[in-house]
Every structure is written in C-alpha cells, then in structure tokens.
Amino acid sequence: VHVICALDEHKRKRFSGASLPLPPGPVALPIVGNAFSFIGPFGHNPHRILTSLAKTYGSIVSFRPGMAGNFVVVSSPEAAREALINNDAALAARFVPDNTRALGHCSESMFFLPTYSHLWKQHRITLGTSLSSARGLDTTRPIRDRHACRLSEHLRFCSGMPIKIGEAVQGTVLDVMSNILFTKDVTHLRVKGGQLFKDLLVEVLEDWTKPNVSDAFPFFASLDLLGSRRRISRGLAKLYKFFDEEFVERRLGSSENHHDLLDFILSQHAKSKLTRSEITKFFTDIFLAASNTSRIIVEWAMALLLKHPEKMKKLRAELAASLGTKEFVQESDLDKLPYIHAVVKEILRLQPSAPLLPRMVSTDGMSLGGFSVPIGTNILINLWAIGTDPTVWPQAGEFVPERFLGSPSLDFRGSEDFTYRPFGAGRRMCPGLDFAAQLIPLLLASMLHKIDWSLPDGIVPEDVDLRDRYSMVLELAKPLIAVPVSTV
Ligand code: HEM
C-alpha cells in the first residue's frame, strides 16, 4: 500500500507540472483517494471535516475524494482573498455535480456556466438591473412589503398552533419572487398532474442536493446507480413545462404589459438573445436560489433566538420601541432596527447558507499561498471555517449579534480583509445580495413584531436542536417547529 501511495503522490506531483509544490493534505489511497473521510456518520458535515483538515495541514489543503480530480480547500481569510480577488479570472468555472446534469440543466444554468460565457453575462446583467440595482429594489419594494405583511397576518392567525417556520418563510419568498417575475402568486398553483408548485420545487431541490456517488467516481455516471438523475429529470421536466406553459406561452399570446421581469426577458427573447429553454432554466435557478437561502437564514435566526430568549426579548423590544402602535413592519422601518440587522449578520457568520464556495481553476499556472493549483483543480472556500475561527472571531462558536452593533459599516457585502464574506466575492459573487439584504431582515422583523414565540410540547430553550446538515447549503438538521402567539 505504501508503494502504491508513493507512486500516487509522485503522479500528483508530476501532474502539477510546476516548480511550486502542491498543497499538503492527507495521503490519498489509490482509486478511492480520501473518499472514506466523507462517508458514514460524518458525511453530512463536509464543512466540519474540511475544517479539521485545515487544523492539521494548514489553511490550504489538497485532497482527492475518489476519482473526480483534486480538490483544494481554502480556510483562512488571507488565502480566500488571494483566491477570490487575485485569482478571480482564473476561477471562472465551478465543479458540476452529476445531479445538475439532468436534462442538461448545468449547460444553461448561471450557477455552472463559466464566467466568459455570453449567457452567464446576460443573466448577471438581468439580475443586476431588475433585482439588485437601486431602481430594481425601489420598484419591487411594495411586493416585499405586501408579502411580509401577509406573513405576519398568517402567523397571527395561527396563534397558539405549532407551525413549521421554514415552510411559512419559503411560501412567502416564493410568492415574492413570482410576483417580481410574473406578477402572480405561485404557492397555490398546481402543476399538471395536481402537484403543488412549491412541493415540486422542494422535491427537485432535495434530490438535487443529495450527494451522488458519480461525483466521486464519474465512470458510474452513465449507470445512474441511485436513480437520482432519472428522478430529477422527471421533476425538472414538470418545472420547465410549468414555467413555459403557465407563464411564457400565456404572456406571448397576450398584448398586456405587466412591467415585470417576464416582460423584460421576453423582450430579450424577441431579439433572439434568449431561447425558451434558457428562459425556463433561468426561472428554475432563481426560484431555487432565492427560496432556499432565505428560508434557511430565517429558520436559523428563529432557532437561535428561541434558544436565547434574552436576545429574542431585546429584538422584540427594539421593534416595539421603533414601530410603536404601527401594525406591520415595512422596509422603510429597517433603518431604525440595527439589532435585527446584527442578528442576520451573525447568522450569516455562524451558519453561512453556502459554507463551501465551489470554484474550479480554468487557466494554467495558478498558484495559491506559494502552492501550485493546476488547471481543473476544484477549489472550495470554507466560509464556515473562517466564520468560526477563534483566532479571527472572539467567542467564535457563540451567538453574539452584539459584535456587529459596534461595526455598522460592516454590511452584508462583507469585509475587505475577508474575515466575513457570506455572499462570496469576485465576479461570481451572489447577484441576489442587495435583494436578500432587504428581504431577510424584513421577514424576520415581520415574524416578531407583535408576535411572541414559544416552543411546543414542553421543549425548553436549552433543548432547541441546533445540529446542522450540509446539502450544498447549511440547514438545520431537523426543521424548526415553534408556536406564534399574537399580541395584537
Ligand atoms: C441569504 C440569502 C443568500 C445568500 C446567503 C446567498 C449566498 C450566495 C453565495 C455565497 C453564492 C456563491 C458566490 C461565490 O461563488 O462567490 C451565491 C451565488 C448565487 N446566488 Fe445567492 N445568496 C442568497 C440569496 C440569493 C437570492 C435572493 C438570489 C436570487 C435572486 C440568489 C442568486 C444567486 C445566483 C444566481 C448565484 C450564482 C452566481 C454565479 O455563479 O454567477 N441568491 N449566493
């Protein structure tokens, strides 16, 4: 075994083809590489496994999970800065998980298209202008306000009943997005065959984010051993059809102007800049990206506030003092609510929705921290390791929103020194950042203004389950259930 490992190491060094050494890392076994480290009970926590590797080997570590090529994981602010800023252009691509190849989704998806692709640039411009620009945010503000108010009303109506926090938030976010895109609520709509749109979306997402053995051993891909590619293809086909028939087809047959994102997209289609297949994949990406991340952040915030009733009390006191007798929170109130922003920022530090930023080296000759990182290497920026590093953050593992009150200039965009970058950086930085920075504090405030919360079935704050589960995003291992109590 030692001889084979030595040969393997020799081959890796030759593969680097550069005078600089490859980053250090655990010895990889022939064929399986380091795959065993990622299966079994720890398989759901790659962010933790990679953080412990960094403690042993340093902030730039290489490993090989199977036969899908080398991965380099970056776990310090300095190295993350070097990767995402100095080497932004070299990291134009992303690793493409096998599940996202279903129906060729990845080849037209803005998550996976390389940044030099024309379609990627066009989608970024569309999102930048319609969603995240000052004008886009102004135009869409009434939609966010209206749905946040509806969420409050719904929770007050459910007073005394245990509810799944994630479901309530996800439904609201889907309706916010669908009103921006199509001027319509989608949560109550059924796809052909009777399934609700939101259930179908959750189903596709769940399968999509499951680990697939073909990612580590690509030669299994054609066999689709777990059947996930077939299931995802079926779900995606329904989603594409829903978007195409329910919205694109209908709007093409109407002369009405709605001034929404669909009108804008169809104007691009009329100029032959976008095909219908590209349009439906774009909608799929937007719904998946927006609903999942926003749901997770609000769910984490509620779990941590229920675990720390004194912080919940502080937050509700801020709302009461700033809003007084006003019945519902509006986005225009957010400037008066520094503590709610601090809570959201703290969640994004402690439990970043995307804890491992995936990139792939797409040019020759790249180096990182004095190590060679050859073309084709997958890079993971471990935001979770940086956010919970005790040498970077005092009381790193604790929920202390107050730390952000003292530095109001530290916004969601993150810090120059890369100790805090929850939305990524460089040209692939999240295009939904400014939008999410408005929506998430608004939703959280709407859940807490004139609503008290308790835990069901005699659960005490100490027992709130904060275990996490990685599935491309970092969510609570168990969905949070809590009881709203209206104080109106
Ligand atoms: C709390 C909310 C959100 C968080 C924490 C978040 C975080 C992120 C992160 C970390 C990335 C990867 C950036 C990188 O590689 O440097 C990303 C990418 C992306 N996000 Fe978000 N996001 C959020 C909300 C949204 C929303 C509301 C939208 C949509 C409208 C959105 C759309 C996207 C898209 C399309 C990408 C891929 C960008 C690309 O590869 O070019 N995100 N997001």
XYZ file of C-alpha atoms and ligand atoms in Angstrom:
531
model
C 0.000 0.000 0.000
C 2.889 2.350 0.868
C 4.451 1.829 -2.564
C 1.153 2.493 -4.326
C 0.617 5.642 -2.228
C 4.121 6.851 -3.029
C 3.520 6.268 -6.759
C 0.226 8.093 -6.481
C 1.954 11.030 -4.759
C 4.641 11.031 -7.459
C 1.957 11.107 -10.168
C 0.239 14.031 -8.422
C 3.489 15.987 -8.276
C 4.157 15.322 -11.966
C 0.583 16.370 -12.760
C 1.217 19.745 -11.120
C 3.816 20.327 -13.855
C 5.089 23.402 -11.970
C 8.115 24.196 -9.876
C 5.891 25.031 -6.885
C 4.738 22.152 -4.679
C 1.099 21.055 -4.466
C -0.703 21.953 -1.225
C -0.273 19.442 1.600
C -3.058 17.063 2.573
C -3.926 13.598 3.836
C -2.451 10.659 1.940
C -4.890 9.551 -0.732
C -5.422 5.833 -1.274
C -5.313 4.569 -4.845
C -8.693 4.791 -6.604
C -10.792 5.801 -3.563
C -8.489 8.686 -2.659
C -9.822 10.302 0.559
C -13.448 9.360 -0.174
C -13.787 7.380 3.068
C -13.384 10.578 5.094
C -16.655 11.845 3.628
C -18.948 8.865 4.075
C -20.611 7.422 7.159
C -21.888 9.462 10.093
C -19.704 12.496 9.236
C -20.765 12.568 5.587
C -23.382 15.241 6.269
C -20.754 17.621 7.598
C -18.032 18.144 4.978
C -17.562 21.745 6.210
C -16.528 20.356 9.624
C -14.335 17.583 8.175
C -12.537 20.132 5.969
C -12.109 22.493 8.930
C -10.404 19.747 10.914
C -8.138 19.003 7.911
C -7.100 22.673 7.947
C -6.148 22.353 11.623
C -3.789 19.508 10.720
C -2.365 20.620 7.363
C -2.787 24.411 7.250
C -5.109 26.874 5.557
C -4.579 25.488 2.042
C -5.143 21.728 1.886
C -5.497 19.332 -1.015
C -7.445 16.079 -1.037
C -8.975 13.723 -3.565
C -12.458 12.340 -2.813
C -12.467 9.414 -5.261
C -11.509 9.777 -8.910
C -13.101 13.107 -9.777
C -9.842 15.054 -9.561
C -8.112 17.079 -6.908
C -9.795 19.493 -4.546
C -8.052 22.330 -2.739
C -9.792 23.752 0.301
C -9.049 27.270 1.476
C -9.728 28.070 5.154
C -8.157 31.419 6.054
C -9.212 34.992 5.230
C -5.833 35.747 3.562
C -5.950 32.686 1.313
C -9.651 33.297 0.492
C -8.765 36.845 -0.566
C -5.914 35.610 -2.731
C -8.222 33.067 -4.392
C -11.303 35.201 -4.915
C -9.703 38.560 -5.734
C -6.176 37.971 -7.094
C -7.266 34.847 -8.999
C -10.866 35.800 -9.743
C -10.444 35.389 -13.521
C -8.645 32.059 -13.186
C -11.526 30.705 -11.071
C -14.140 31.301 -13.751
C -15.802 27.883 -13.555
C -17.444 25.683 -10.938
C -17.446 21.957 -10.204
C -20.561 20.490 -11.855
C -22.276 17.882 -9.605
C -23.677 14.954 -11.558
C -27.245 15.632 -10.365
C -27.223 19.027 -12.097
C -26.515 17.358 -15.450
C -30.114 16.057 -15.524
C -31.810 17.351 -18.701
C -28.601 19.278 -19.442
C -29.574 21.852 -16.783
C -25.987 22.780 -15.923
C -25.124 23.702 -19.510
C -27.575 26.643 -19.422
C -27.544 27.420 -15.706
C -25.919 30.581 -14.409
C -24.567 28.653 -11.401
C -22.396 26.488 -13.619
C -21.752 28.416 -16.836
C -18.195 29.756 -16.960
C -17.962 33.498 -16.473
C -16.703 34.055 -20.034
C -19.974 32.623 -21.429
C -22.265 35.138 -23.129
C -25.378 33.664 -21.471
C -23.839 33.961 -17.968
C -23.033 37.646 -18.591
C -26.540 38.318 -19.887
C -28.209 36.694 -16.849
C -25.959 38.616 -14.443
C -26.913 41.902 -16.127
C -30.619 40.989 -15.988
C -30.475 40.206 -12.272
C -28.241 43.192 -11.540
C -30.650 45.671 -13.138
C -34.018 44.138 -12.289
C -33.378 42.868 -8.773
C -30.361 44.356 -7.065
C -29.996 47.873 -8.554
C -31.375 50.848 -6.563
C -34.132 51.196 -9.174
C -34.912 47.464 -9.129
C -35.115 47.482 -5.336
C -37.402 50.547 -5.365
C -39.753 49.065 -7.952
C -40.060 45.751 -6.124
C -40.348 47.190 -2.575
C -44.195 47.202 -2.496
C -44.152 43.478 -3.327
C -41.819 42.683 -0.419
C -43.845 44.883 1.960
C -47.143 43.307 0.917
C -45.946 39.725 1.385
C -44.164 40.430 4.660
C -47.441 41.845 5.941
C -49.264 38.707 4.734
C -46.743 36.541 6.595
C -47.421 38.491 9.810
C -51.174 38.138 9.319
C -50.826 34.405 8.700
C -48.736 33.885 11.852
C -51.137 35.934 13.982
C -53.993 33.876 12.559
C -52.116 30.669 13.542
C -51.688 31.995 17.097
C -51.286 29.128 19.562
C -50.669 26.490 16.882
C -47.270 24.867 16.237
C -46.013 25.721 12.739
C -43.035 24.753 10.618
C -41.062 28.002 10.374
C -39.241 27.023 7.167
C -42.463 26.266 5.289
C -44.063 29.590 6.200
C -40.980 31.540 5.115
C -40.424 29.556 1.942
C -44.033 30.098 0.800
C -43.650 33.846 1.339
C -40.351 34.028 -0.552
C -41.760 32.045 -3.490
C -44.687 34.449 -3.776
C -42.370 37.481 -3.531
C -40.204 36.078 -6.333
C -43.119 35.035 -8.523
C -44.693 38.483 -8.234
C -41.421 40.088 -9.286
C -41.053 37.636 -12.154
C -44.639 37.069 -13.319
C -46.942 39.391 -11.300
C -48.603 36.297 -9.820
C -48.622 34.178 -6.630
C -47.396 30.655 -7.292
C -47.651 28.824 -4.000
C -51.289 27.797 -4.581
C -50.769 26.827 -8.263
C -50.771 23.195 -9.316
C -48.549 21.746 -11.998
C -50.096 19.282 -14.431
C -50.827 16.100 -12.506
C -52.093 18.025 -9.493
C -48.892 18.565 -7.505
C -48.465 21.992 -5.923
C -45.660 24.044 -7.479
C -43.941 24.628 -4.122
C -43.949 20.904 -3.282
C -42.453 20.058 -6.658
C -39.728 22.670 -6.170
C -38.840 21.270 -2.736
C -38.781 17.733 -4.161
C -36.401 18.664 -7.007
C -34.206 20.609 -4.633
C -33.995 17.757 -2.161
C -32.849 15.267 -4.793
C -30.581 17.801 -6.425
C -28.606 18.483 -3.281
C -28.131 14.852 -2.245
C -24.593 13.508 -2.638
C -24.161 11.276 -5.669
C -21.578 8.514 -5.927
C -20.916 9.592 -9.558
C -19.380 12.833 -8.269
C -16.546 10.874 -6.710
C -16.451 8.101 -9.346
C -17.509 9.613 -12.686
C -17.389 6.276 -14.517
C -20.595 5.308 -12.617
C -22.430 8.323 -14.041
C -23.985 6.546 -17.028
C -25.386 3.832 -14.705
C -27.241 6.375 -12.525
C -26.884 3.924 -9.622
C -29.098 5.809 -7.153
C -31.667 6.691 -9.806
C -31.369 10.334 -8.811
C -30.714 11.599 -12.353
C -33.968 9.916 -13.526
C -35.988 11.359 -10.630
C -34.545 14.843 -11.041
C -35.172 14.715 -14.806
C -38.840 13.883 -14.186
C -39.222 16.719 -11.663
C -37.317 19.239 -13.761
C -39.340 18.384 -16.871
C -42.514 19.243 -14.912
C -40.999 22.502 -13.647
C -39.834 23.597 -17.109
C -43.274 22.760 -18.553
C -44.995 24.684 -15.779
C -42.928 27.826 -16.373
C -43.221 27.535 -20.139
C -46.961 26.850 -20.365
C -48.233 28.793 -17.360
C -46.207 31.960 -17.922
C -44.122 32.189 -21.122
C -46.744 30.778 -23.503
C -49.615 32.792 -21.980
C -47.679 36.050 -21.972
C -46.562 35.557 -25.572
C -50.239 35.285 -26.512
C -51.239 38.468 -24.674
C -50.730 42.108 -25.583
C -50.886 43.324 -21.953
C -47.774 44.874 -20.449
C -47.050 43.951 -16.818
C -43.655 45.715 -16.464
C -42.276 42.652 -14.649
C -39.189 40.550 -15.191
C -41.010 38.220 -17.591
C -41.792 41.155 -19.915
C -38.119 42.101 -19.880
C -36.993 38.505 -20.531
C -39.463 38.135 -23.400
C -38.153 41.316 -24.970
C -34.732 39.613 -24.976
C -36.367 36.525 -26.484
C -37.920 38.654 -29.248
C -34.436 39.948 -30.118
C -33.270 36.275 -30.304
C -30.991 36.818 -27.315
C -32.634 34.055 -25.227
C -34.228 30.737 -26.153
C -37.282 29.364 -24.332
C -35.169 26.607 -22.845
C -32.740 29.212 -21.453
C -35.669 31.168 -20.032
C -37.175 28.223 -18.128
C -33.776 27.221 -16.737
C -33.206 30.801 -15.601
C -36.539 30.822 -13.720
C -35.722 27.461 -12.141
C -32.360 28.787 -10.886
C -33.868 31.959 -9.462
C -36.603 30.151 -7.533
C -34.178 27.580 -6.171
C -31.513 30.135 -5.192
C -33.820 32.651 -3.575
C -36.237 30.391 -1.714
C -33.753 28.008 -0.188
C -31.206 30.506 1.113
C -33.776 32.921 2.545
C -35.734 30.140 4.248
C -32.593 28.763 5.856
C -31.383 32.092 7.234
C -34.731 32.981 8.824
C -35.094 29.453 10.235
C -31.598 29.625 11.804
C -32.348 33.079 13.211
C -35.571 31.861 14.832
C -33.864 28.743 16.230
C -31.071 30.783 17.796
C -33.486 33.409 19.148
C -35.638 30.683 20.721
C -32.523 29.190 22.242
C -31.541 32.629 23.602
C -34.796 34.165 24.902
C -32.951 37.259 26.203
C -31.889 38.125 22.614
C -35.414 37.473 21.343
C -36.686 39.870 24.031
C -34.126 42.511 23.046
C -35.131 42.249 19.403
C -38.858 42.479 20.132
C -38.195 45.469 22.402
C -36.358 47.200 19.543
C -39.346 46.578 17.264
C -41.825 47.832 19.854
C -39.768 50.968 20.565
C -39.250 51.834 16.889
C -42.634 50.896 15.488
C -44.893 51.696 18.426
C -48.522 51.016 17.537
C -47.806 50.524 13.811
C -49.463 47.245 12.874
C -46.970 45.870 10.335
C -43.266 46.343 9.608
C -42.298 47.919 6.289
C -38.963 48.045 4.566
C -38.760 51.780 5.272
C -38.634 50.889 9.005
C -35.497 48.753 8.671
C -33.065 51.684 9.095
C -34.381 52.092 12.659
C -33.699 48.444 13.530
C -29.930 47.929 13.981
C -30.331 44.854 16.195
C -32.276 42.914 13.586
C -29.503 43.555 11.040
C -26.943 42.445 13.617
C -28.868 39.187 14.172
C -28.975 38.401 10.426
C -25.268 39.240 10.018
C -24.397 36.997 12.957
C -26.358 34.090 11.444
C -24.507 34.544 8.159
C -21.200 34.350 10.071
C -22.082 31.381 12.265
C -24.148 29.370 9.770
C -23.399 30.749 6.277
C -26.041 29.418 3.859
C -23.336 28.461 1.365
C -20.490 27.330 3.672
C -18.277 25.946 0.891
C -17.918 28.229 -2.137
C -17.173 25.973 -5.104
C -14.903 27.186 -7.911
C -12.717 25.475 -10.498
C -9.348 26.573 -11.892
C -9.796 27.247 -15.592
C -6.382 28.633 -16.578
C -2.826 27.329 -16.405
C -0.179 28.443 -13.941
C -2.293 29.472 -10.957
C -0.707 29.464 -7.516
C -2.160 29.969 -4.056
C -0.173 30.698 -0.889
C 3.014 29.513 -2.616
C 1.436 26.246 -3.805
C 0.673 25.224 -7.347
C -3.015 24.692 -8.210
C -3.167 23.157 -11.688
C -5.921 23.746 -14.218
C -9.007 21.597 -13.480
C -8.457 21.680 -9.697
C -11.670 22.172 -7.730
C -11.427 24.898 -5.123
C -13.616 25.128 -2.019
C -13.522 28.309 0.048
C -14.556 27.180 3.528
C -16.578 30.173 4.782
C -17.708 28.145 7.795
C -14.089 27.564 8.897
C -13.315 31.290 8.575
C -16.538 32.368 10.320
C -15.953 30.094 13.306
C -12.173 30.520 13.635
C -11.411 31.572 17.239
C -8.227 33.370 16.099
C -10.403 35.595 13.899
C -13.593 35.971 15.995
C -13.772 36.233 19.809
C -16.424 33.838 21.192
C -16.399 32.324 17.713
C -18.854 29.488 18.415
C -21.337 31.687 20.321
C -24.379 33.557 19.013
C -23.404 37.171 19.770
C -25.215 39.592 17.402
C -23.883 42.489 19.530
C -20.468 42.092 17.863
C -21.953 43.632 14.702
C -23.539 46.598 16.518
C -20.109 48.074 17.098
C -19.210 47.963 13.409
C -22.199 49.284 11.431
C -20.023 49.774 8.333
C -19.589 46.007 8.118
C -22.502 45.240 5.821
C -23.688 42.104 4.025
C -21.142 42.724 1.263
C -18.501 41.657 3.800
C -15.144 42.907 4.941
C -12.070 43.853 2.912
C -9.919 41.500 4.968
C -12.182 38.558 4.037
C -12.945 37.575 7.618
C -16.610 37.965 6.623
C -17.863 37.217 3.086
C -21.229 35.437 3.348
C -22.227 36.238 -0.250
C -18.878 35.305 -1.817
C -16.670 37.679 -3.787
C -15.350 38.471 -7.218
C -17.276 38.132 -10.440
C -19.306 35.154 -9.183
C -20.434 36.945 -6.027
C -24.137 36.379 -5.271
C -26.234 38.569 -7.620
C -29.137 38.437 -5.127
C -27.154 40.098 -2.306
C -28.821 43.531 -2.189
C -32.226 41.974 -2.617
C -31.636 39.406 0.162
C -30.202 42.142 2.421
C -33.624 43.850 2.291
C -35.881 40.815 2.261
C -34.410 38.752 5.096
C -34.415 41.389 7.885
C -37.908 42.396 6.754
C -39.241 38.827 7.003
C -37.611 38.262 10.370
C -38.978 41.552 11.733
C -42.449 40.662 10.430
C -42.320 37.349 12.274
C -41.502 39.060 15.566
C -43.450 42.336 15.548
C -46.488 41.894 17.785
C -45.875 38.142 17.823
C -44.382 36.304 20.770
C -42.985 32.805 20.266
C -42.851 29.670 22.389
C -41.635 26.133 21.925
C -44.086 23.235 21.529
C -44.604 20.188 23.765
C -42.765 21.458 26.831
C -39.446 21.893 24.962
C -37.208 24.302 26.871
C -34.790 26.764 25.175
C -31.756 24.645 26.112
C -33.247 21.752 24.095
C -33.590 23.624 20.778
C -31.787 21.348 18.349
C -29.070 23.314 16.546
C -27.414 20.429 14.722
C -26.670 21.328 11.114
C -26.806 19.349 7.880
C -24.887 20.175 4.716
C -26.720 19.738 1.427
C -24.894 22.335 -0.718
C -26.490 24.779 1.733
C -26.214 24.580 5.503
C -29.571 23.900 7.097
C -30.937 22.800 10.430
C -30.783 19.015 10.574
C -34.359 18.992 11.902
C -36.967 21.509 10.678
C -37.798 24.042 13.391
C -41.312 23.952 14.832
C -42.480 26.800 17.079
C -45.713 28.394 18.287
C -46.561 32.015 17.402
C -48.605 33.909 19.976
C -50.253 37.047 18.650
C -50.045 40.037 20.992
C -52.438 42.199 18.940
C -29.492 34.877 2.370
C -29.575 34.878 1.095
C -28.481 34.461 0.166
C -27.208 34.050 0.446
C -26.514 33.895 1.804
C -26.572 33.773 -0.831
C -25.265 33.362 -0.968
C -24.665 33.071 -2.168
C -23.294 32.663 -2.312
C -22.297 32.520 -1.176
C -23.065 32.446 -3.627
C -21.753 31.984 -4.257
C -20.910 33.206 -4.541
C -19.497 32.901 -4.973
O -19.237 31.825 -5.533
O -18.633 33.778 -4.744
C -24.308 32.721 -4.333
C -24.466 32.604 -5.683
C -25.642 32.872 -6.317
N -26.794 33.399 -5.765
Fe -27.102 33.816 -3.826
N -27.465 34.017 -1.829
C -28.639 34.458 -1.278
C -29.770 34.861 -1.938
C -29.911 34.860 -3.292
C -31.079 35.365 -3.983
C -32.277 36.051 -3.341
C -30.841 35.131 -5.302
C -31.728 35.461 -6.477
C -32.302 36.069 -6.990
C -29.557 34.496 -5.452
C -28.995 34.069 -6.634
C -27.733 33.541 -6.753
C -27.161 33.095 -8.016
C -27.863 33.076 -9.362
C -25.841 32.675 -7.747
C -24.823 32.121 -8.740
C -23.952 33.250 -9.228
C -22.884 32.826 -10.211
O -22.341 31.737 -10.112
O -22.592 33.633 -11.082
N -29.016 34.360 -4.203
N -25.265 33.107 -3.428
